[in-house]
PDB file of C-alpha atoms in Angstrom:
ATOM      1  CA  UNK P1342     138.182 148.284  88.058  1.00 61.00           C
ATOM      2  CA  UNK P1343     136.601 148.087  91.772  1.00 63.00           C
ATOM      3  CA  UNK P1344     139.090 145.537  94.469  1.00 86.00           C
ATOM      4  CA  UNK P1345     137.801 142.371  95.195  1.00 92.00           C
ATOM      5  CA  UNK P1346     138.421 140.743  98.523  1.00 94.00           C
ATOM      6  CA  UNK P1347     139.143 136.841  98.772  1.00 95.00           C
ATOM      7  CA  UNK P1348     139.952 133.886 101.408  1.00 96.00           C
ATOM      8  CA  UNK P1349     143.503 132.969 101.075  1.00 95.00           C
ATOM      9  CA  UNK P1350     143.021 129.708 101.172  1.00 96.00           C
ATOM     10  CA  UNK P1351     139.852 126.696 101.567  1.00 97.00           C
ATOM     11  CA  UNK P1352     139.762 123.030 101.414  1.00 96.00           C
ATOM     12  CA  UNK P1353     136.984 121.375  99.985  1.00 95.00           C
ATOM     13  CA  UNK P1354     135.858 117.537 100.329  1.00 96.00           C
ATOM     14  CA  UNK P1355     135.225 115.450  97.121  1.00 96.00           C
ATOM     15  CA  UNK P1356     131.712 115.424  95.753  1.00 96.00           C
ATOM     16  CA  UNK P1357     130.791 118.307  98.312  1.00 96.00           C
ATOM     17  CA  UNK P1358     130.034 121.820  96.890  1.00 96.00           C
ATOM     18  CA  UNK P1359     132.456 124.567  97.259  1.00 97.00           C
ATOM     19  CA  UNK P1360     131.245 127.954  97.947  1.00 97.00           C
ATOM     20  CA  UNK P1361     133.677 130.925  97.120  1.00 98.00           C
ATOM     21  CA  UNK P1362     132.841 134.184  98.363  1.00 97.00           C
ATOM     22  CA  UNK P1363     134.048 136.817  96.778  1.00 96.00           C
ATOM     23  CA  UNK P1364     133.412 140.630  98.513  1.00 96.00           C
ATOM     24  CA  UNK P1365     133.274 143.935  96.103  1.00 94.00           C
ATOM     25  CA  UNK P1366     131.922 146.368  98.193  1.00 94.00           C
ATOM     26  CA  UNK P1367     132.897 149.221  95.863  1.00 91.00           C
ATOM     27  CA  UNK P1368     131.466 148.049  92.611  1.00 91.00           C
ATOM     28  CA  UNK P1369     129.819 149.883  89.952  1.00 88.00           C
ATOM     29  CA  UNK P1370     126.833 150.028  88.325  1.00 88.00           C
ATOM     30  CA  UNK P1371     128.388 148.807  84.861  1.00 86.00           C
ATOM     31  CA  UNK P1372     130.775 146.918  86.396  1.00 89.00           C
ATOM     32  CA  UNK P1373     130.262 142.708  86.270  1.00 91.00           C
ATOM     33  CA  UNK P1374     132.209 140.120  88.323  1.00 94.00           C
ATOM     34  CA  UNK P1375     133.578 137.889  86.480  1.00 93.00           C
ATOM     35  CA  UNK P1376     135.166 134.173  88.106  1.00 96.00           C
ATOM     36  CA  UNK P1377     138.641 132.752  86.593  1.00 95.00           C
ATOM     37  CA  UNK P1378     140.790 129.577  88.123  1.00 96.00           C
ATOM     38  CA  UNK P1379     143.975 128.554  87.385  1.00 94.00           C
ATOM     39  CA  UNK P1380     145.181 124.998  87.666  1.00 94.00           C
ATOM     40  CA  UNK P1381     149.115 124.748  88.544  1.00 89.00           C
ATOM     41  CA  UNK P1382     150.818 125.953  85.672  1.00 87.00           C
ATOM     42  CA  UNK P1383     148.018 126.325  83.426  1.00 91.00           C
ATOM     43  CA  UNK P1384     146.995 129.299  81.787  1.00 92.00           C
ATOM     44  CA  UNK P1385     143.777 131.114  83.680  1.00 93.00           C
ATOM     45  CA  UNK P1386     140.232 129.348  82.708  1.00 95.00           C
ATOM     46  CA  UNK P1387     137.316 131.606  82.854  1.00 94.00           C
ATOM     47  CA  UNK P1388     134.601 130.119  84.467  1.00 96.00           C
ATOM     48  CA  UNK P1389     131.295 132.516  84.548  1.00 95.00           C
ATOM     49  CA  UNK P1390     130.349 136.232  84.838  1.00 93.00           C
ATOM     50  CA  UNK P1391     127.308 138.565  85.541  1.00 93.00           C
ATOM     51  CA  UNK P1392     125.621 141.399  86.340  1.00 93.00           C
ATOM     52  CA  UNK P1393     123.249 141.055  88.874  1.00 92.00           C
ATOM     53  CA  UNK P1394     121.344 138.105  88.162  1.00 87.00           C
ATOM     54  CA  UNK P1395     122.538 134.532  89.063  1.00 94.00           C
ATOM     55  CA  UNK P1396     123.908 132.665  86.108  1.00 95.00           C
ATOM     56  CA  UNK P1397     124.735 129.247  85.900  1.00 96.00           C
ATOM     57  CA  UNK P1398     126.488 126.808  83.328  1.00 94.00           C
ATOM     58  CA  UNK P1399     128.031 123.581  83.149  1.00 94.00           C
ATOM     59  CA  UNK P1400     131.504 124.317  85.258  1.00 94.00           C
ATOM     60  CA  UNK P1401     129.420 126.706  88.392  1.00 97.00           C
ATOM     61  CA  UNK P1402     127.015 128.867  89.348  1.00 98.00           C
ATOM     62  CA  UNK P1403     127.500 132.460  90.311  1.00 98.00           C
ATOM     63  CA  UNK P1404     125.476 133.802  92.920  1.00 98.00           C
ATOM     64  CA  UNK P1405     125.533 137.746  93.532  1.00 97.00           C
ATOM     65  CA  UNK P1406     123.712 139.606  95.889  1.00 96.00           C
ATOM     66  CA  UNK P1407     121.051 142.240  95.533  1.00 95.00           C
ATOM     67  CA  UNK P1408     123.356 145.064  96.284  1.00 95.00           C
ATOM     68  CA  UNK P1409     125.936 143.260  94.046  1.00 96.00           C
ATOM     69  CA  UNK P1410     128.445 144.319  97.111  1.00 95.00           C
ATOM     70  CA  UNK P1411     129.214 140.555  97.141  1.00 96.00           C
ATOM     71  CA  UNK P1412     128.938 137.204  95.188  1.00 97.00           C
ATOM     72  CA  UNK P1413     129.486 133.285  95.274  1.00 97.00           C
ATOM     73  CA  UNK P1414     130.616 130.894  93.180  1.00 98.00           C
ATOM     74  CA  UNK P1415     129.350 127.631  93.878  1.00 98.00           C
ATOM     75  CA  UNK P1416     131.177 124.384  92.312  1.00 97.00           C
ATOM     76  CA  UNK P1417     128.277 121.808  93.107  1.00 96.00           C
ATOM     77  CA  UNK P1418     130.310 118.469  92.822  1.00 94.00           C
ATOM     78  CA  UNK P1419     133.728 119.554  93.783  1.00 96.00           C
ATOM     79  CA  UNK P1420     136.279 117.413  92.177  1.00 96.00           C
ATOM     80  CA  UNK P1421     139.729 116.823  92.676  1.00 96.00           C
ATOM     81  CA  UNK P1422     140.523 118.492  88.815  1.00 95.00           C
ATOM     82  CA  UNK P1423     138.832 121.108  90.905  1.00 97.00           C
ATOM     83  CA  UNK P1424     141.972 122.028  92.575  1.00 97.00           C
ATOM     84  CA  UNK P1425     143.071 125.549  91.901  1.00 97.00           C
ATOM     85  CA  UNK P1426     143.571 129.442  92.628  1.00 95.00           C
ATOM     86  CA  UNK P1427     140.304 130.885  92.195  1.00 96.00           C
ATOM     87  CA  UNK P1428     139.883 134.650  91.189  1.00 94.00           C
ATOM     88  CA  UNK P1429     137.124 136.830  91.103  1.00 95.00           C
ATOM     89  CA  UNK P1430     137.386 140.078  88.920  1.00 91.00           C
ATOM     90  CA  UNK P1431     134.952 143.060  88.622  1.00 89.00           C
ATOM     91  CA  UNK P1432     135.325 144.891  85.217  1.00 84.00           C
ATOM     92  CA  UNK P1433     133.633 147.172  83.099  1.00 78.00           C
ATOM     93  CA  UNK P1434     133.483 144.815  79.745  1.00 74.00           C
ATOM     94  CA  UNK P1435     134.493 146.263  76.393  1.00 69.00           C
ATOM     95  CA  UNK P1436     136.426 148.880  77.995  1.00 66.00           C
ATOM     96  CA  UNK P1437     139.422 150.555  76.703  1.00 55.00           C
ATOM     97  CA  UNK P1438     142.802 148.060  76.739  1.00 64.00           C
ATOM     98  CA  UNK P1439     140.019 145.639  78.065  1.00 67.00           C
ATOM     99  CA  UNK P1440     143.379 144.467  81.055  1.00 73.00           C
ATOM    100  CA  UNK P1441     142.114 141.460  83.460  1.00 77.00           C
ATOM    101  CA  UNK P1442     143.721 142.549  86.857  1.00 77.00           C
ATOM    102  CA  UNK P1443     143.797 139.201  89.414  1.00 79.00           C
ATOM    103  CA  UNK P1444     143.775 140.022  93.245  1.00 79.00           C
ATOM    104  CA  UNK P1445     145.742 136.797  94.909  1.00 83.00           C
ATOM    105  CA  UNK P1446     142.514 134.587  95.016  1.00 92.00           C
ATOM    106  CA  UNK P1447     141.077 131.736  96.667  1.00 95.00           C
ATOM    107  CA  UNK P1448     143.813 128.958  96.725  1.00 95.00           C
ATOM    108  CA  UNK P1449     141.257 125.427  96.797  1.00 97.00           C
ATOM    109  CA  UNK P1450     142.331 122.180  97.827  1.00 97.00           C
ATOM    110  CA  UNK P1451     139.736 119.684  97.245  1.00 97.00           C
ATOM    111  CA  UNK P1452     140.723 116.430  99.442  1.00 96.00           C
ATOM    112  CA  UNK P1453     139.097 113.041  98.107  1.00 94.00           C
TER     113      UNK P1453
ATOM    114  CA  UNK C 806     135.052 126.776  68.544  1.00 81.00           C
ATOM    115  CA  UNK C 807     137.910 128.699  69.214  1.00 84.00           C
ATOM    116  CA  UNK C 808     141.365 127.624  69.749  1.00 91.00           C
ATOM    117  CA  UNK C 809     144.866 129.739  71.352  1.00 95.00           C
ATOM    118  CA  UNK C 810     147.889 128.011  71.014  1.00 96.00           C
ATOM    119  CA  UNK C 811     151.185 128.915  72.216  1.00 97.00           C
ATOM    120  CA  UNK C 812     154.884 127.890  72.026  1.00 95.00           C
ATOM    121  CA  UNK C 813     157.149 127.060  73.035  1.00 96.00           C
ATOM    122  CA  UNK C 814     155.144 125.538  76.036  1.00 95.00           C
ATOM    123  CA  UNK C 815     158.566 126.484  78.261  1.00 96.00           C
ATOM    124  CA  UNK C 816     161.833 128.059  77.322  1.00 97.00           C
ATOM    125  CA  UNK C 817     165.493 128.438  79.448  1.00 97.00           C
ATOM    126  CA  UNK C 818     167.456 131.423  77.597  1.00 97.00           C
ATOM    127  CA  UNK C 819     170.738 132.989  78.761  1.00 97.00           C
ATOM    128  CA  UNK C 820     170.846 136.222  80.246  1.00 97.00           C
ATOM    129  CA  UNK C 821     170.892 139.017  76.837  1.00 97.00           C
ATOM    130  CA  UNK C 822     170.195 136.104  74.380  1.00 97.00           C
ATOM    131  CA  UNK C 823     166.893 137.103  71.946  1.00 97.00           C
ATOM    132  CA  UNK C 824     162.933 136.053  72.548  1.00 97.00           C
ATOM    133  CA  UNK C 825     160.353 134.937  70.327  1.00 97.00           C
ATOM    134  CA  UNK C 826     157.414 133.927  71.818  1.00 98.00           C
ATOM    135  CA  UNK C 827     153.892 133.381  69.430  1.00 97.00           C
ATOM    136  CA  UNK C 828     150.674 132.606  69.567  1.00 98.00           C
ATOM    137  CA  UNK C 829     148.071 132.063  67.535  1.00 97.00           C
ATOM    138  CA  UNK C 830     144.276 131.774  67.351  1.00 96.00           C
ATOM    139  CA  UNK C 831     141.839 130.081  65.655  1.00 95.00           C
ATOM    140  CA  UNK C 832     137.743 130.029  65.058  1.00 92.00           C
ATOM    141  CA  UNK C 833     137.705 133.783  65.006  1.00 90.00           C
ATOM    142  CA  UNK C 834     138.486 136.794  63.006  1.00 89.00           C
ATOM    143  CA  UNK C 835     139.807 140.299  64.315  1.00 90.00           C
ATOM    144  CA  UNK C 836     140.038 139.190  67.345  1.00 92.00           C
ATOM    145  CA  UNK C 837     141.724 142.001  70.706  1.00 92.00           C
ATOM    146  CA  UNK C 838     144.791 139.950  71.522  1.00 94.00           C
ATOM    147  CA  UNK C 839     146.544 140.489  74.660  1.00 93.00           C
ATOM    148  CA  UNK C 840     149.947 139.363  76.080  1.00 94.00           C
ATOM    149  CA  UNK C 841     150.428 139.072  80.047  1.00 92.00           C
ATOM    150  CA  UNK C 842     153.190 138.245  81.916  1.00 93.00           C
ATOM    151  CA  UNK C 843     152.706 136.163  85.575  1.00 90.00           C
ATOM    152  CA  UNK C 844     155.905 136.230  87.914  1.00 84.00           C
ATOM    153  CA  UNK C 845     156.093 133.521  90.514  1.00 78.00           C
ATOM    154  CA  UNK C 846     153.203 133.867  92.836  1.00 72.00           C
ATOM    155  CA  UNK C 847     151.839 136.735  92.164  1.00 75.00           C
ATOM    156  CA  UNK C 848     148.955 138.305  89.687  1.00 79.00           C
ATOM    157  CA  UNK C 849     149.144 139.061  85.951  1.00 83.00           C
ATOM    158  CA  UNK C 850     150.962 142.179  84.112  1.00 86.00           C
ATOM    159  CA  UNK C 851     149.388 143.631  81.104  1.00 88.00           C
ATOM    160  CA  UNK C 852     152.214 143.389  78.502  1.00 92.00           C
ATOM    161  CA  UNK C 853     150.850 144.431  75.446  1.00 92.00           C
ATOM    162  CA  UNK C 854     147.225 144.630  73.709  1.00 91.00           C
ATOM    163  CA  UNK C 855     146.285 144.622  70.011  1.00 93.00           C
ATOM    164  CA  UNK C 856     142.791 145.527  68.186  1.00 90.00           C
ATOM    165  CA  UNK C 857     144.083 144.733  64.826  1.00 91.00           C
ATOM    166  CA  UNK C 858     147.087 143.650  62.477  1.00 94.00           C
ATOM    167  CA  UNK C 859     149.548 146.063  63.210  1.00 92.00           C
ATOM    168  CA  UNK C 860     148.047 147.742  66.240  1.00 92.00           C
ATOM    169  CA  UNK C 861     150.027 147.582  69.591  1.00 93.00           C
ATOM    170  CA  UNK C 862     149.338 148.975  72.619  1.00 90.00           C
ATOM    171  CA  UNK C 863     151.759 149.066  75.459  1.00 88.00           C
ATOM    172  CA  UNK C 864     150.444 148.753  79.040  1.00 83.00           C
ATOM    173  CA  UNK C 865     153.818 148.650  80.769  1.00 79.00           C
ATOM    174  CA  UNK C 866     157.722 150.119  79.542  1.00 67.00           C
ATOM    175  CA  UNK C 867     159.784 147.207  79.236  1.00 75.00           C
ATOM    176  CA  UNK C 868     162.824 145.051  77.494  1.00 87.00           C
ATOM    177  CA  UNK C 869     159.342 143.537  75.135  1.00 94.00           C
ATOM    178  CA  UNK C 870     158.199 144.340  72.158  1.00 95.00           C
ATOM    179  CA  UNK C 871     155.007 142.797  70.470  1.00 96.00           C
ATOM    180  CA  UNK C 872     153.967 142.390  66.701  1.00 96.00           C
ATOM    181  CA  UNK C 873     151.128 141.382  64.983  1.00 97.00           C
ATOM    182  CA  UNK C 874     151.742 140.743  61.757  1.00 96.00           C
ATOM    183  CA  UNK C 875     148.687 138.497  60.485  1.00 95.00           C
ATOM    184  CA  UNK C 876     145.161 138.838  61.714  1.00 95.00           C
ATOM    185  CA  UNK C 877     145.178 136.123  64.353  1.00 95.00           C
ATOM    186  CA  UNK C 878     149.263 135.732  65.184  1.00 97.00           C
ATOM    187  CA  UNK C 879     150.172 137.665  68.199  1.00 97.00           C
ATOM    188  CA  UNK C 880     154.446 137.920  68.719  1.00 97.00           C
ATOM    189  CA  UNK C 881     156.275 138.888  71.925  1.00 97.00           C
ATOM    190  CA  UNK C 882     159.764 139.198  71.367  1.00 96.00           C
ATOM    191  CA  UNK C 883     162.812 141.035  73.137  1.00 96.00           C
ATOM    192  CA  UNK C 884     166.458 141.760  71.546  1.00 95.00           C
ATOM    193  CA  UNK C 885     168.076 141.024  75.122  1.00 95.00           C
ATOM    194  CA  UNK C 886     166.719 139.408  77.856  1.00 96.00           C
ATOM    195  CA  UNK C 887     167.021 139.940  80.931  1.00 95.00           C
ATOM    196  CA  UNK C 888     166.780 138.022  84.577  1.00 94.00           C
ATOM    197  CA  UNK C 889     163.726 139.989  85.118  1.00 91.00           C
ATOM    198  CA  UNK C 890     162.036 138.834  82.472  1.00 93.00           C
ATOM    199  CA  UNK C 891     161.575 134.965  83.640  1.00 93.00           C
ATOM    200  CA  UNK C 892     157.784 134.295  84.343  1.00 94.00           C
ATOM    201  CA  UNK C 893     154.848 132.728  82.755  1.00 95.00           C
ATOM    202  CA  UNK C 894     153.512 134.372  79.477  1.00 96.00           C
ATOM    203  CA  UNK C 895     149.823 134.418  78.647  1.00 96.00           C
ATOM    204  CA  UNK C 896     148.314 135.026  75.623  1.00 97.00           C
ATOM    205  CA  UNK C 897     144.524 135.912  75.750  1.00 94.00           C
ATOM    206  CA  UNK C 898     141.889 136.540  72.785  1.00 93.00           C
ATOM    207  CA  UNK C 899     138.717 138.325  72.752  1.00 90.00           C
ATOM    208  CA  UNK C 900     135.946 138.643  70.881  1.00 86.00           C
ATOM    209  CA  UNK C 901     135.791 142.113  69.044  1.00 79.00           C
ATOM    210  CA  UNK C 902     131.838 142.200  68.276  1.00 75.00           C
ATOM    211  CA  UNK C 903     130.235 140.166  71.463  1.00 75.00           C
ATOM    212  CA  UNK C 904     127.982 142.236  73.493  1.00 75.00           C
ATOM    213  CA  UNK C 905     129.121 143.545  76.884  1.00 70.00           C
ATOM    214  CA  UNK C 906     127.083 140.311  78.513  1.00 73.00           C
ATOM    215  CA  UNK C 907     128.962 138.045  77.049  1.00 77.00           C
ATOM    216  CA  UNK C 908     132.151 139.654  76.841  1.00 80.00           C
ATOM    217  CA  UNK C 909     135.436 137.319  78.067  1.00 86.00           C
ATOM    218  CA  UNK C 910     139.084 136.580  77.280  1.00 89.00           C
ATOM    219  CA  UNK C 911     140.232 133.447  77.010  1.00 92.00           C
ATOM    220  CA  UNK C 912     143.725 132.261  77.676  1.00 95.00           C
ATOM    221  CA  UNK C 913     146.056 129.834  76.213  1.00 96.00           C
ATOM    222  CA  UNK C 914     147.958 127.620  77.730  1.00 96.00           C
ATOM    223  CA  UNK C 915     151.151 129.751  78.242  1.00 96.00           C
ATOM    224  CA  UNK C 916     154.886 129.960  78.059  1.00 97.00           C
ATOM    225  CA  UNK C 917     157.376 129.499  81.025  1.00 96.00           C
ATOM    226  CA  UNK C 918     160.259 131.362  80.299  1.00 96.00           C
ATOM    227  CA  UNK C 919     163.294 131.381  82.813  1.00 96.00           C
ATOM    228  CA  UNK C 920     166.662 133.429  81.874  1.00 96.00           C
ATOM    229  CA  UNK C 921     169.877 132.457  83.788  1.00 96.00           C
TER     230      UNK C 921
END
């Protein structure tokens, strides 16, 4: 699976959006990027995922670019149940063992 | 919808005493269940995989073993544990038949074991 790149660390104000970048400069054509958070000890939550067109549902939208060599998530009301590590994951789905791998992600702190 | 349950939600065990962790979905049938294994701060370890009752896969040589002995019951367990072994356990389910676009696992809430 290609290496994603992630901010440490960003705060977030209530009822603001939060915009996560996520950089995968090395994906691959079958490859999609998919966006996980985990809440302090919870187990991970998956969020969305795509290809190359923008998808949205109720928790986000995912926003990745035409060269797919980076993407956004975008959390349009940030709230403070918001608060948690953020990963983004490139993956080939339905492969073999089918293993997430999480980089250290994007550690949000959304202050009321 | 589907459900993953685990338990015990956290466990303390001495140092060579036995594990049983389980988990257990529901909503589905045949589904790929994984275990992973999250030390403190850092990302998650591919423990063990299964496409089917009886079928285990081992990502990683350890002091673990894993069983699946009904079609949605997923069982980490070790004879002796050791210190090493303390971290958060995750058990994940996937759909075996959804297309690649909608492809996903889905965790449950996980199991915080810590051996002293």
């Amino acid at each position: 699976d290609a290496k994603t790149t992630q901010p440490p660390s960003m705060d977030c104000a209530e009822g603001r959006a939060a915009n996560l970048p996520c950089n995968h400069s090395t994906i691959s054509g079958n490859e999609y990027v998919y966006w996980y958070r985990q809440i302090h000890s919870q187990g991970p939550q998956y969020i969305i995922h795509g290809l190359k067109n923008n998808e949205t549902n109720e928790m986000a939208s995912l926003i990745i670019t035409e060269d797919r060599k980076s993407s956004t998530l975008i959390l349009p009301h940030a709230t403070l149940r918001d608060t948690a590590v953020y990963y983004c994951i490139v993956r080939v789905p339905k492969a073999a063992g089918n293993k997430l791998t999480f980089g250290g992600g994007t550690r949000v702190l959304v202050k009321p | 919808s589907q459900t993953i349950h685990q338990w015990p939600a956290t466990l303390v065990q001495p140092v060579g005493s036995p594990l049983s962790l389980e988990c257990t979905v529901e909503g589905t049938s045949n589904p790929n269940l994984y275990w992973y294994r999250q030390a403190a701060g850092r990302g998650l370890q591919l423990l063990f995989y299964s496409v089917g009752i009886g079928q285990i896969s081992s990502e990683v040589p350890q002091n673990l073993s894993a069983s699946r002995p009904q079609d949605r019951q997923f069982i980490l367990s070790s004879k002796k544990l050791l210190l090493s072994d303390s971290g958060f356990y995750l058990c994940a389910w996937r759909s075996s038949w959804r297309a690649a676009s909608t492809d996903t696992q889905y965790f449950g809430p996980g199991t915080r074991l810590t051996v002293l």
